Structure formats: structure tokens, C-alpha cells
CSV table of C-alpha atoms in Angstrom, one decimal:
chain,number,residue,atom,x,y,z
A,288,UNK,CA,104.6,105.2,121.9
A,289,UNK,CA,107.5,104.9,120.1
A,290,UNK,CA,106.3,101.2,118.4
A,291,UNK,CA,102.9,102.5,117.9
A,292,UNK,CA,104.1,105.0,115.4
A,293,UNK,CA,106.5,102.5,113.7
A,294,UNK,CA,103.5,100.2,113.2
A,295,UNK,CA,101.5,102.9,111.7
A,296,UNK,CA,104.4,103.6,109.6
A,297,UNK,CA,104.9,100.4,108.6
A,298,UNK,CA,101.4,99.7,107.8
A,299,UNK,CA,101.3,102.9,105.8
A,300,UNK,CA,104.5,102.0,103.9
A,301,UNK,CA,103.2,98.4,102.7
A,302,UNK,CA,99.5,100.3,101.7
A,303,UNK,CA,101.1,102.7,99.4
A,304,UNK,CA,104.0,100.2,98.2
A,305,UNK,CA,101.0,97.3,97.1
A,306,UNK,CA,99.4,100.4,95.4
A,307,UNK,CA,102.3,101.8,93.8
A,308,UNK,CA,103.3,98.1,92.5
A,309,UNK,CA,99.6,97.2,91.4
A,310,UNK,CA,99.1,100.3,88.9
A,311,UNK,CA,102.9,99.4,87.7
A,312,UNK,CA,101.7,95.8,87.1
A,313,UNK,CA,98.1,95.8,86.1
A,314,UNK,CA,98.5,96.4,82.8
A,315,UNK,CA,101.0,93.9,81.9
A,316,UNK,CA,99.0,91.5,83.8
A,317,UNK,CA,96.0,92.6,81.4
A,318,UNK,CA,97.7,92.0,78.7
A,319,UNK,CA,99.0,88.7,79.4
A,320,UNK,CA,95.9,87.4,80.1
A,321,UNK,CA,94.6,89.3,76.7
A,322,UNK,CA,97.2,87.2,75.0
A,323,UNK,CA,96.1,84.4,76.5
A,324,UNK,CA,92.9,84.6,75.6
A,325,UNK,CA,93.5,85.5,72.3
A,326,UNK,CA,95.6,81.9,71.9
A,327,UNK,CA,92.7,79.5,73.6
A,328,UNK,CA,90.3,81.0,71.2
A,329,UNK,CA,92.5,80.9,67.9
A,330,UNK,CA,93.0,77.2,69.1
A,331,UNK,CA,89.6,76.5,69.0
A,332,UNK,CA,88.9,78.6,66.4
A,333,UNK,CA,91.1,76.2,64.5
A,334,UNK,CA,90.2,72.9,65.9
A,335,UNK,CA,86.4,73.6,64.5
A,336,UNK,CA,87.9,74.4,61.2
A,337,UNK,CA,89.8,71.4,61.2
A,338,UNK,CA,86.8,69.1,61.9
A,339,UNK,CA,84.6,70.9,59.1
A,340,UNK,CA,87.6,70.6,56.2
A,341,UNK,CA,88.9,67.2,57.3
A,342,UNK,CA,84.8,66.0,56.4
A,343,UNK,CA,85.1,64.3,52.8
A,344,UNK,CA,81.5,63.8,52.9
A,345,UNK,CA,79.0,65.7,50.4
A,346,UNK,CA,77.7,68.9,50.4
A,347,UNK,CA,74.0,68.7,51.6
A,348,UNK,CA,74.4,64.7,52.8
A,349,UNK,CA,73.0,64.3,56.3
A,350,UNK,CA,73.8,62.2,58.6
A,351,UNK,CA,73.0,61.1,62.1
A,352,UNK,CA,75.4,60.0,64.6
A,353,UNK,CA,73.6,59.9,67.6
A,354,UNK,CA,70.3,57.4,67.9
A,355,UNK,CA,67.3,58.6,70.0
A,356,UNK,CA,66.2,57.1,73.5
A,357,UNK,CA,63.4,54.7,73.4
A,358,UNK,CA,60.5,56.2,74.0
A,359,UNK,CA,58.1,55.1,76.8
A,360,UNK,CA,55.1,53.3,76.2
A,361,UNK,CA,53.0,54.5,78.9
A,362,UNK,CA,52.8,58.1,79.5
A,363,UNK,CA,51.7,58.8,83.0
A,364,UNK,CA,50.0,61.7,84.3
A,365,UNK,CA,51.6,63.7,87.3
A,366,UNK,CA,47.6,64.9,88.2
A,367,UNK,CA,44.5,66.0,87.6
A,368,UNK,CA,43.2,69.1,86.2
A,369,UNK,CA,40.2,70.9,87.9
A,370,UNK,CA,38.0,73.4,87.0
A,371,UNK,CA,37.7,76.3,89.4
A,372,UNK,CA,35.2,79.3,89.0
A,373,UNK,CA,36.0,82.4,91.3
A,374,UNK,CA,34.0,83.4,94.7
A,375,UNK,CA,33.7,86.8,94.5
């Protein structure tokens, strides 16, 4: 009897201690991964504005980098279309 009750004690003790430790820690966790956040998207942020200033090409110039697929000659049909009235 004796163990039973320091099992439940023990199992009541680690309950309320992860709860206690996770209200204490959530919102430092939150805001590290705020912070981190906030860093990825300044970096890309930046690394878009560097491709846009680094162009020394002119304003309004386009220019194609990627070439389209050759097209098929043939087209084929998957099947056939029927008509269809309605039996009432």
C-alpha cells in the first residue's frame, strides 16, 4: 500500500513540476523562436534586395533566361466526346 501511494505521489509530483516548468518557459521559448524568425526573414528579405540592386541592366529591358520546351507535333486525344440526351 505503502508504494502505491508513493507512486501516485510521484506521478503527481513530475505532473505539476512539467507544468510549473512549461508556463515558466514558454514564453522565452516563444520568443526565441520569434527572433528567429524575424532573422530568416530579414535574410531573405535582403538577399532579394541584393539580386534586384546588383542588376545593372535597364529599366524596362526584358530579358529571358529560361527557353521553352519543344512543343509536340502531334497532339493526341485522350477520348471521345459523346452526346447524351436524358431518359426521363
Amino acid at each position: 500500500m505503502m508504494t502505491f501511494l508513493k507512486t501516485i505521489l510521484i506521478i503527481l509530483l513530475v505532473y505539476f513540476g512539467l507544468k510549473f516548468l512549461i508556463r515558466w518557459a514558454t514564453p522565452y521559448l516563444m520568443r526565441y523562436v520569434a527572433k528567429k524568425a524575424g532573422q530568416r526573414f530579414e535574410q531573405a528579405f535582403n538577399g532579394a534586395q541584393r539580386t534586384t540592386n546588383s542588376s545593372k541592366e535597364k529599366e524596362g529591358k526584358v530579358s529571358i533566361d529560361k527557353m521553352p520546351r519543344k512543343q509536340r507535333t502531334k497532339q493526341s486525344t485522350v477520348g471521345d466526346y459523346v452526346d447524351y440526351e436524358e431518359i426521363d
